[in-house]
Amino acid sequence: MTSTPEPAGTPAAAAGQPLVHLGRVNKHFGALHVLQNIDLDVAKGEVVVVIGPSGSGKSTLCRAINRLETIDDGVIELDGKPLPAEGKALAKLRSDVGMVFQSFNLFAHKSILENVTLGPIKVRGLKKKQAVAEAMELLERVGVATQADKMPAQLSGGQQQRVAIARALAMRPKVILFDEPTSALDPEMVNEVLDVMVSLAKEGMTMIVVTHEMGFARKAADRVVFMADGQIVEESDPESFFTNPQSDRARDFLGKILTH
Amino acid sequence: MNLFEQVGFLFSSYNIPAAFWVNIQLTFWAAIGALVLGTALGVMRVSPVPSLRWLGTSYVTIFRNTPLTVIMLFGVLGVWSQLKITFSQDFTVNFFIYAVVGLGLYHAAFVCEAVRSGINTVPLGQAEAARAIGLPFIPAARLVLLPQAFRGAVAPLGNVLIALIKNSTVAAAASVATETSSVMRAMIDQNGNLVVLIFMIFAVGYVILVVPVGVLTTSLSRKLAVSR
Ligand SMILES: Nc1ncnc2c1ncn2[C@@H]1O[C@H](COP(=O)(O)OP(=O)(O)O)[C@@H](O)[C@H]1O
Ligand SMILES: [Mg+2]
């Protein structure tokens, strides 16, 4: 799939090297060119907000980074190593890259606690006791520890999404991808989820966040990346992006989301 | 003879419960085989590997569309007479095993479809979330997909089990002479004047066997349903 083979033994995490690197990434869905020559570097501890109109390829970009989607050409590297194609190495990669979905996707047949312990037990190989202890700590941190024995359907959307964040954190990922984590929530629940994300950002977690929440971008993002039609059109710090966008596309887009 | 005496005569001359017991045993072993094979086939049909999907689809197409009697006869005439493959020196045991294998192979195709319909009740996001925490395909299927799929498949699986109980009488075609339909035929041959009563006995017997299965799977399917 990757046209340029990587030199063997690339040293991982060399100084100044980005944690996530995308180089000239292309992806098609049939005739649709969803990702067009995407170049993106994310440093360790950096929080990048990806913003752009619906259908511009933001979800596909996230999904490509933990290889839920394959790419047609270009390179994606995590910690200096290209994404593995399959097998154990791919499973390991996926546990290094956390993912939080718009629709939460908690395991519907498992309790809140089991949702968080499943990965640590089955993928990281922790003993159950240790996994439970870690999970309870994480659930405490996102404020849903009292719900540990309930089933996902018994929780509100905001609570479910916070559990989903705890589930991702339980894998001790190097980076977490958030794909519109608050878009499916009732307005009064948006902030409880954003607060958790802001505190994660402050603690130094590397995050790639697809969101239209400008408040979050201003508070927590180091950089805003604006995507349209499968391309990165513009990127800058949040303040200059929101107050002084350079491209017509971005101005147009911001005009639309700012009017309500 | 009045009705009670007739019934008494039939039950004392023929071991009818033993005949039903043979069908229950046939059903039991065939159900286990069909469940294991059918689940594997169902997983193959949703797996990311095209050749496995093809294999699963071909199996279902072949076995679902072949009459059970043909499969059972093939066991005796093809596998035993022609190919000389035997499982046991004991004829009775040997034919019993052919019948179990035939029933299992045939019903696995229906189990596969039931499991697949169960898998279709599981939203795509569940499998993606499982992959996203680093579970490879098989553990993701075992821990996330199948437990939810089975809960969604209880009712159709119950229907397969009911069909299997009734179809176990086709074991007669695999020369299992002790099961209900063979015993019933012998009884009719020897007691032509009691045909209606004999039919009634076996019909009632099967109703008693099958109705609880339907009731149980219906209530189980309600109880186990995953709320989303
Ligand atoms: N699995 C798929 N098959 C075909 N087209 C897809 C698929 N997933 C997404 N697309 C299309 O790719 C484009 C980008 O989608 P997406 O990455 O979800 O955009 P965004 O998240 O920015 O709204 C859209 O036009 C969408 O319809
Ligand atoms: Mg999207």
Coordinates of C-alpha atoms and ligand atoms in Angstrom, one line a residue:
Chain A
M1 CA 0.0 0.0 0.0
T2 CA 2.7 2.4 1.0
S3 CA 4.7 3.3 -2.1
T4 CA 7.9 4.4 -0.3
P5 CA 9.3 1.7 1.9
E6 CA 10.6 3.1 5.2
P7 CA 14.3 2.6 6.0
A8 CA 14.7 -0.2 8.5
G9 CA 15.3 0.6 12.2
T10 CA 14.1 4.2 12.2
P11 CA 14.9 5.3 15.8
A12 CA 11.7 5.8 17.7
A13 CA 11.0 9.1 19.5
A14 CA 14.1 10.8 18.4
A15 CA 14.4 14.4 19.8
G16 CA 12.1 16.8 18.0
Q17 CA 10.4 14.1 16.0
P18 CA 6.6 14.3 15.8
L19 CA 4.6 11.7 17.6
V20 CA 2.1 11.5 14.7
H21 CA 3.3 12.1 11.2
L22 CA 1.3 12.1 8.0
G23 CA 3.1 12.6 4.7
R24 CA 1.3 13.1 1.4
V25 CA -1.6 10.8 2.5
N26 CA -4.2 10.0 -0.2
K27 CA -7.4 8.1 0.1
H28 CA -10.3 7.5 -2.3
F29 CA -13.7 6.1 -1.8
G30 CA -14.4 5.0 -5.3
A31 CA -14.2 8.2 -7.4
L32 CA -14.3 10.4 -4.4
H33 CA -10.8 11.7 -3.4
V34 CA -11.5 12.1 0.4
L35 CA -7.9 12.7 1.6
Q36 CA -5.7 14.7 -0.8
N37 CA -2.0 14.9 -0.1
I38 CA -2.5 15.4 3.6
D39 CA 0.6 16.5 5.5
L40 CA 0.3 16.8 9.2
D41 CA 2.7 16.5 12.1
V42 CA 1.5 16.4 15.7
A43 CA 4.1 16.7 18.5
K44 CA 4.0 14.9 21.8
G45 CA 1.7 16.7 24.2
E46 CA 0.2 18.8 21.4
V47 CA -3.6 19.3 21.0
V48 CA -4.7 19.8 17.5
V49 CA -8.3 20.7 16.6
V50 CA -9.5 19.7 13.2
I51 CA -12.4 21.8 11.9
G52 CA -14.2 21.9 8.6
P53 CA -17.5 21.4 6.8
S54 CA -19.3 18.1 6.9
G55 CA -17.9 15.6 4.3
S56 CA -14.5 17.3 4.2
G57 CA -12.8 14.1 5.4
K58 CA -12.2 14.7 9.1
S59 CA -13.5 11.4 10.2
T60 CA -11.6 9.6 7.5
L61 CA -8.5 11.3 8.7
C62 CA -9.0 10.1 12.2
R63 CA -9.9 6.6 11.1
A64 CA -6.8 6.4 8.9
I65 CA -4.5 7.3 11.9
N66 CA -5.6 4.2 13.8
R67 CA -6.0 2.3 10.6
L68 CA -9.7 1.7 10.8
E69 CA -9.4 2.9 7.2
T70 CA -6.5 2.0 4.9
I71 CA -4.9 4.7 2.8
D72 CA -4.1 4.5 -0.9
D73 CA -0.6 6.1 -0.6
G74 CA 1.6 8.3 1.5
V75 CA 2.9 7.5 5.0
I76 CA 1.4 7.6 8.5
E77 CA 3.9 7.2 11.3
L78 CA 3.4 6.9 15.0
D79 CA 6.5 7.5 17.1
G80 CA 8.6 7.3 14.0
K81 CA 7.3 3.9 12.9
P82 CA 5.0 3.4 9.9
L83 CA 1.6 2.0 10.8
P84 CA 1.7 -1.8 10.7
A85 CA -0.6 -3.4 8.1
E86 CA -2.1 -6.3 10.2
G87 CA -1.7 -8.8 13.0
K88 CA -0.3 -8.3 16.5
A89 CA 1.6 -5.1 15.5
L90 CA -1.6 -3.5 14.3
A91 CA -3.5 -4.5 17.4
K92 CA -0.6 -2.9 19.4
L93 CA -0.8 0.3 17.3
R94 CA -4.6 0.5 17.9
S95 CA -4.0 0.3 21.7
D96 CA -1.5 3.1 21.4
V97 CA -4.0 5.3 19.6
G98 CA -7.1 5.9 21.6
M99 CA -10.3 6.7 19.8
V100 CA -13.5 8.4 21.1
F101 CA -16.4 8.3 18.7
Q102 CA -19.3 10.6 18.1
S103 CA -21.8 7.9 19.0
F104 CA -19.9 6.7 22.1
N105 CA -20.0 3.0 21.1
L106 CA -19.8 1.6 24.6
F107 CA -20.1 -2.2 24.6
A108 CA -23.8 -2.5 25.1
H109 CA -23.7 -5.9 26.8
K110 CA -21.1 -5.0 29.4
S111 CA -21.2 -2.9 32.5
I112 CA -19.5 0.5 32.7
L113 CA -16.7 -1.0 34.7
E114 CA -16.3 -3.9 32.2
N115 CA -16.2 -1.5 29.3
V116 CA -13.1 0.1 30.9
T117 CA -11.4 -3.1 32.0
L118 CA -11.9 -5.2 28.8
G119 CA -9.0 -3.7 26.9
P120 CA -6.5 -3.7 29.8
I121 CA -7.3 -7.4 30.6
K122 CA -7.5 -8.7 27.1
V123 CA -5.0 -6.5 25.2
R124 CA -2.6 -5.2 27.9
G125 CA -2.7 -8.5 29.8
L126 CA -3.4 -7.0 33.2
K127 CA -4.7 -9.1 36.1
K128 CA -8.4 -8.4 36.7
K129 CA -7.8 -6.9 40.1
Q130 CA -5.3 -4.4 38.8
A131 CA -7.5 -3.6 35.8
V132 CA -10.4 -2.9 38.1
A133 CA -8.3 -0.6 40.3
E134 CA -7.1 1.4 37.4
A135 CA -10.5 1.5 35.8
M136 CA -12.1 2.8 39.0
E137 CA -9.4 5.5 39.2
L138 CA -10.2 6.6 35.7
L139 CA -14.0 6.5 36.2
E140 CA -13.4 8.7 39.3
R141 CA -11.4 11.1 37.2
V142 CA -14.1 11.5 34.6
G143 CA -16.8 11.7 37.3
V144 CA -18.8 8.5 36.7
A145 CA -17.4 6.1 39.4
T146 CA -20.7 5.8 41.1
Q147 CA -22.2 4.4 37.9
A148 CA -19.6 1.6 37.6
D149 CA -22.1 -1.3 37.9
K150 CA -24.7 0.1 35.5
M151 CA -25.2 -0.8 31.9
P152 CA -24.4 1.9 29.2
A153 CA -28.1 2.4 28.2
Q154 CA -28.8 3.5 31.8
L155 CA -26.4 6.4 31.5
S156 CA -27.0 9.8 29.9
G157 CA -25.1 10.7 26.7
G158 CA -22.7 12.9 28.6
Q159 CA -21.9 10.1 31.1
Q160 CA -21.5 7.6 28.3
Q161 CA -19.0 9.7 26.5
R162 CA -17.0 10.3 29.6
V163 CA -16.9 6.5 30.1
A164 CA -15.7 6.2 26.5
I165 CA -12.9 8.6 27.3
A166 CA -12.0 6.5 30.4
R167 CA -12.1 3.4 28.2
A168 CA -9.6 5.0 25.8
L169 CA -7.4 6.2 28.6
A170 CA -7.3 2.7 30.2
M171 CA -5.1 1.6 27.3
R172 CA -2.5 4.2 28.2
P173 CA -2.5 5.5 24.6
K174 CA 0.2 7.8 23.2
V175 CA -2.4 9.9 21.4
I176 CA -6.2 10.0 21.6
L177 CA -8.4 10.8 18.6
F178 CA -11.8 12.5 19.2
D179 CA -14.2 12.4 16.4
E180 CA -16.9 15.0 17.1
P181 CA -17.2 13.8 20.7
T182 CA -20.0 16.3 21.6
S183 CA -22.0 16.4 18.4
A184 CA -24.5 13.7 19.5
L185 CA -25.0 15.2 22.9
D186 CA -27.8 17.3 24.3
P187 CA -26.5 20.9 24.7
E188 CA -26.6 20.7 28.5
M189 CA -24.2 17.8 28.5
V190 CA -21.6 19.2 26.1
N191 CA -19.6 21.0 28.8
E192 CA -19.2 18.0 31.2
V193 CA -17.4 16.2 28.3
L194 CA -15.4 19.2 27.2
D195 CA -14.3 19.8 30.8
V196 CA -12.8 16.3 30.9
M197 CA -11.1 16.9 27.6
V198 CA -9.7 20.2 28.7
S199 CA -8.2 18.7 31.8
L200 CA -6.7 15.9 29.7
A201 CA -5.1 18.5 27.5
K202 CA -3.7 20.4 30.5
E203 CA -2.2 17.1 31.8
G204 CA -0.2 16.9 28.6
M205 CA -2.1 14.2 26.6
T206 CA -1.5 14.3 22.9
M207 CA -4.9 14.9 21.3
I208 CA -6.4 15.2 17.8
V209 CA -9.9 16.6 18.2
V210 CA -12.5 17.0 15.4
T211 CA -14.9 19.5 16.8
H212 CA -16.7 22.7 16.1
E213 CA -16.6 23.8 19.7
M214 CA -14.6 27.0 19.5
G215 CA -14.6 27.3 23.3
F216 CA -12.7 24.1 23.5
A217 CA -10.3 25.1 20.7
R218 CA -9.6 28.5 22.3
K219 CA -9.1 27.0 25.8
A220 CA -7.1 23.8 25.0
A221 CA -5.9 23.7 21.4
D222 CA -2.3 24.5 20.4
R223 CA -3.3 24.5 16.7
V224 CA -6.4 24.6 14.6
V225 CA -6.3 22.7 11.3
F226 CA -9.0 23.7 8.8
M227 CA -10.1 21.0 6.3
A228 CA -12.3 21.3 3.2
D229 CA -12.9 18.9 0.4
G230 CA -10.2 16.5 1.5
Q231 CA -7.5 19.1 1.8
I232 CA -5.9 20.9 4.7
V233 CA -6.7 24.5 3.6
E234 CA -5.1 26.4 6.5
E235 CA -3.6 25.9 9.9
S236 CA -2.7 28.3 12.7
D237 CA -3.1 29.0 16.4
P238 CA -6.7 29.1 17.5
E239 CA -6.8 32.8 18.2
S240 CA -5.6 33.9 14.8
F241 CA -7.7 31.3 13.1
F242 CA -11.0 32.4 14.6
T243 CA -10.3 36.1 14.5
N244 CA -8.4 36.3 11.3
P245 CA -8.9 33.4 8.9
Q246 CA -6.7 33.6 5.8
S247 CA -8.7 31.6 3.3
D248 CA -12.1 32.4 1.8
R249 CA -13.2 28.8 2.6
A250 CA -12.4 29.3 6.3
R251 CA -14.0 32.7 6.4
D252 CA -17.1 31.4 4.7
F253 CA -17.2 28.4 7.1
L254 CA -16.7 30.4 10.2
G255 CA -19.4 32.8 9.1
K256 CA -21.8 29.9 9.0
I257 CA -21.0 28.5 12.4
L258 CA -20.7 31.9 14.1
T259 CA -24.2 33.0 13.1
H260 CA -25.8 30.6 15.6
Chain B
M1 CA -60.5 -52.6 24.4
N2 CA -61.4 -49.1 25.4
L3 CA -59.2 -46.2 24.7
F4 CA -57.3 -46.5 28.0
E5 CA -56.7 -50.2 27.4
Q6 CA -55.5 -49.4 23.8
V7 CA -53.1 -46.8 25.0
G8 CA -51.9 -49.1 27.8
F9 CA -51.4 -51.9 25.3
L10 CA -49.3 -49.8 23.0
F11 CA -47.2 -48.4 25.8
S12 CA -46.6 -51.9 27.2
S13 CA -45.8 -53.5 23.9
Y14 CA -43.5 -50.8 22.6
N15 CA -41.0 -48.7 24.5
I16 CA -42.3 -45.3 23.2
P17 CA -40.4 -43.1 25.7
A18 CA -37.2 -44.9 24.7
A19 CA -37.9 -43.9 21.1
F20 CA -38.4 -40.3 22.1
W21 CA -35.2 -40.5 24.1
V22 CA -33.3 -41.5 20.9
N23 CA -34.6 -38.4 19.2
I24 CA -33.7 -36.2 22.1
Q25 CA -30.1 -37.6 22.1
L26 CA -29.9 -37.2 18.3
T27 CA -31.1 -33.6 18.7
F28 CA -28.8 -32.9 21.6
W29 CA -25.6 -33.9 19.8
A30 CA -26.6 -32.5 16.5
A31 CA -27.5 -29.2 18.1
I32 CA -24.1 -28.9 19.7
G33 CA -22.4 -29.7 16.4
A34 CA -24.6 -27.3 14.5
L35 CA -24.2 -24.5 17.0
V36 CA -20.4 -24.8 16.9
L37 CA -20.1 -25.2 13.1
G38 CA -22.9 -22.7 12.4
T39 CA -21.3 -20.0 14.6
A40 CA -17.9 -20.5 12.9
L41 CA -19.6 -20.2 9.5
G42 CA -21.5 -17.1 10.6
V43 CA -18.2 -15.5 11.7
M44 CA -16.6 -16.5 8.5
R45 CA -19.4 -14.8 6.6
V46 CA -18.7 -11.4 8.3
S47 CA -14.9 -11.9 8.4
P48 CA -12.6 -9.5 6.6
V49 CA -11.1 -12.4 4.6
P50 CA -12.9 -12.8 1.2
S51 CA -12.0 -16.5 0.8
L52 CA -13.5 -17.3 4.2
R53 CA -16.6 -15.3 3.3
W54 CA -16.9 -17.3 0.1
L55 CA -16.5 -20.6 1.9
G56 CA -19.2 -19.7 4.4
T57 CA -21.6 -18.6 1.7
S58 CA -21.0 -21.7 -0.4
Y59 CA -21.5 -24.0 2.6
V60 CA -24.9 -22.4 3.4
T61 CA -26.0 -22.4 -0.2
I62 CA -25.2 -26.1 -0.6
F63 CA -26.5 -27.4 2.7
R64 CA -29.6 -25.2 3.0
N65 CA -30.8 -26.2 -0.5
T66 CA -30.2 -30.0 -0.2
P67 CA -33.1 -32.0 1.2
L68 CA -32.2 -33.5 4.6
T69 CA -33.2 -36.9 3.5
V70 CA -30.6 -36.8 0.7
I71 CA -27.9 -35.8 3.2
M72 CA -28.9 -38.6 5.5
L73 CA -29.1 -41.2 2.8
F74 CA -25.7 -40.1 1.5
G75 CA -24.4 -40.9 5.0
V76 CA -25.5 -44.5 4.8
L77 CA -25.2 -45.2 1.1
G78 CA -22.3 -42.9 0.2
V79 CA -20.1 -42.7 3.2
W80 CA -20.7 -46.1 4.7
S81 CA -21.4 -48.4 1.7
Q82 CA -19.2 -46.8 -0.9
L83 CA -16.5 -45.0 1.0
K84 CA -16.4 -47.5 3.9
I85 CA -15.9 -44.8 6.5
T86 CA -17.1 -46.1 9.8
F87 CA -17.1 -44.5 13.3
S88 CA -17.8 -47.6 15.3
Q89 CA -17.9 -51.4 14.9
D90 CA -21.4 -51.4 16.5
F91 CA -23.9 -50.9 13.7
T92 CA -26.4 -49.0 15.9
V93 CA -23.8 -46.6 17.2
N94 CA -22.4 -46.2 13.8
F95 CA -25.7 -45.2 12.2
F96 CA -26.5 -43.0 15.2
I97 CA -23.3 -41.1 14.5
Y98 CA -24.1 -40.7 10.8
A99 CA -27.4 -39.3 11.7
V100 CA -25.9 -36.9 14.2
V101 CA -23.3 -35.7 11.7
G102 CA -25.9 -35.4 8.9
L103 CA -28.3 -33.5 11.1
G104 CA -25.5 -31.3 12.4
L105 CA -24.1 -30.4 9.0
Y106 CA -27.6 -29.6 7.6
H107 CA -28.7 -27.4 10.6
A108 CA -25.4 -25.7 10.8
A109 CA -26.4 -23.8 7.7
F110 CA -29.5 -22.5 9.4
V111 CA -27.6 -21.7 12.6
C112 CA -25.2 -19.7 10.5
E113 CA -28.1 -17.7 9.1
A114 CA -29.6 -17.2 12.6
V115 CA -26.2 -16.0 13.9
R116 CA -25.7 -13.8 11.0
S117 CA -29.1 -12.2 11.5
G118 CA -28.0 -11.7 15.2
I119 CA -24.8 -10.1 14.0
N120 CA -26.8 -7.7 11.9
T121 CA -28.5 -6.5 15.0
V122 CA -25.2 -5.3 16.4
P123 CA -24.3 -1.7 15.3
L124 CA -21.1 -1.4 13.3
G125 CA -19.7 1.0 16.0
Q126 CA -19.4 -1.9 18.4
A127 CA -16.9 -3.8 16.3
E128 CA -15.0 -0.5 15.6
A129 CA -14.8 0.3 19.3
A130 CA -13.4 -3.2 19.9
R131 CA -10.9 -2.8 17.1
A132 CA -10.0 0.7 18.4
I133 CA -8.9 -0.7 21.8
G134 CA -6.7 -3.1 20.0
L135 CA -8.7 -6.4 20.0
P136 CA -7.8 -8.4 16.9
F137 CA -10.7 -9.8 14.8
I138 CA -11.2 -13.2 16.6
P139 CA -11.2 -11.7 20.2
A140 CA -13.3 -8.8 19.1
A141 CA -15.8 -11.3 17.6
R142 CA -15.7 -13.5 20.7
L143 CA -15.9 -10.8 23.3
V144 CA -18.0 -8.1 21.7
L145 CA -19.7 -9.1 18.5
L146 CA -21.0 -12.7 19.3
P147 CA -22.3 -12.1 22.8
Q148 CA -24.5 -9.4 21.5
A149 CA -25.3 -11.3 18.3
F150 CA -26.4 -14.4 20.2
R151 CA -28.8 -12.3 22.3
G152 CA -30.3 -11.0 19.1
A153 CA -30.3 -14.5 17.6
V154 CA -32.0 -16.4 20.5
A155 CA -35.4 -16.4 18.8
P156 CA -34.2 -17.6 15.3
L157 CA -31.9 -20.1 17.0
G158 CA -34.9 -21.4 18.9
N159 CA -36.7 -21.9 15.6
V160 CA -33.7 -23.9 14.3
L161 CA -33.8 -26.1 17.4
I162 CA -37.5 -26.8 17.0
A163 CA -36.9 -27.7 13.3
L164 CA -34.0 -29.9 14.4
I165 CA -36.1 -31.8 17.0
K166 CA -38.7 -32.6 14.4
N167 CA -36.2 -33.3 11.6
S168 CA -34.4 -35.8 13.9
T169 CA -37.1 -38.2 12.7
V170 CA -35.4 -38.2 9.3
A171 CA -32.6 -40.2 11.1
A172 CA -34.8 -43.2 9.9
A173 CA -33.2 -42.5 6.5
A174 CA -29.8 -43.1 8.1
S175 CA -31.1 -46.5 9.4
V176 CA -31.5 -45.4 13.0
A177 CA -34.3 -47.9 13.7
T178 CA -35.0 -47.1 17.3
E179 CA -36.1 -43.5 16.8
T180 CA -39.7 -42.3 16.9
S181 CA -40.7 -42.4 13.2
S182 CA -39.2 -45.9 12.8
V183 CA -40.9 -47.2 15.9
M184 CA -44.1 -45.5 14.8
R185 CA -44.0 -47.2 11.4
A186 CA -43.4 -50.6 13.1
M187 CA -46.3 -50.0 15.4
I188 CA -48.6 -49.1 12.5
D189 CA -47.5 -52.2 10.5
Q190 CA -48.4 -54.4 13.4
N191 CA -51.5 -52.7 14.6
G192 CA -53.4 -51.5 11.5
N193 CA -56.6 -50.9 13.6
L194 CA -54.9 -48.4 15.9
V195 CA -53.4 -46.1 13.2
V196 CA -55.1 -42.9 14.4
L197 CA -54.3 -43.5 18.0
I198 CA -50.7 -44.2 17.2
F199 CA -50.4 -41.0 15.2
M200 CA -52.0 -39.1 18.1
I201 CA -49.5 -40.5 20.6
F202 CA -46.5 -39.3 18.6
A203 CA -48.1 -36.0 17.6
V204 CA -48.8 -35.2 21.3
G205 CA -45.3 -36.4 22.2
Y206 CA -43.7 -33.9 19.8
V207 CA -46.0 -31.1 20.9
I208 CA -44.9 -31.8 24.5
L209 CA -41.3 -31.7 23.5
V210 CA -41.4 -28.7 21.2
V211 CA -43.8 -26.2 23.0
P212 CA -41.5 -25.6 26.0
V213 CA -38.6 -24.9 23.6
G214 CA -40.6 -22.2 21.9
V215 CA -41.8 -20.7 25.2
L216 CA -38.3 -20.8 26.7
T217 CA -36.6 -19.2 23.8
T218 CA -39.2 -16.5 23.5
S219 CA -38.9 -15.5 27.1
L220 CA -35.1 -15.8 27.0
S221 CA -34.9 -13.6 23.9
R222 CA -36.8 -10.9 25.8
K223 CA -34.8 -11.2 28.9
L224 CA -31.4 -11.2 27.2
A225 CA -32.2 -8.4 24.7
V226 CA -29.4 -5.8 24.7
S227 CA -30.8 -2.3 25.5
R228 CA -29.1 0.4 23.5
Ligands
LIG1 N1 -17.0 4.0 3.9 C1 -17.3 5.0 3.0 N2 -17.6 4.7 1.7 C2 -17.8 5.6 0.8 N3 -17.7 6.9 1.1 C3 -17.4 7.3 2.3 C4 -17.2 6.4 3.4 N4 -16.9 7.0 4.5 C5 -17.0 8.4 4.2 N5 -17.3 8.5 2.9 C6 -17.5 9.8 2.2 O1 -16.2 10.5 2.3 C7 -16.4 11.9 2.5 C8 -15.7 12.3 3.8 O2 -16.4 11.7 4.9 P1 -15.9 12.0 6.4 O3 -14.5 11.7 6.5 O4 -16.9 11.2 7.2 O5 -16.2 13.5 6.5 P2 -16.4 14.4 7.8 O6 -16.1 13.6 9.0 O7 -15.5 15.6 7.6 O8 -17.8 14.9 7.8 C9 -17.9 12.1 2.6 O9 -18.3 12.5 1.3 C10 -18.5 10.7 2.8 O10 -19.7 10.6 2.3
MG2 MG -17.3 13.0 10.6

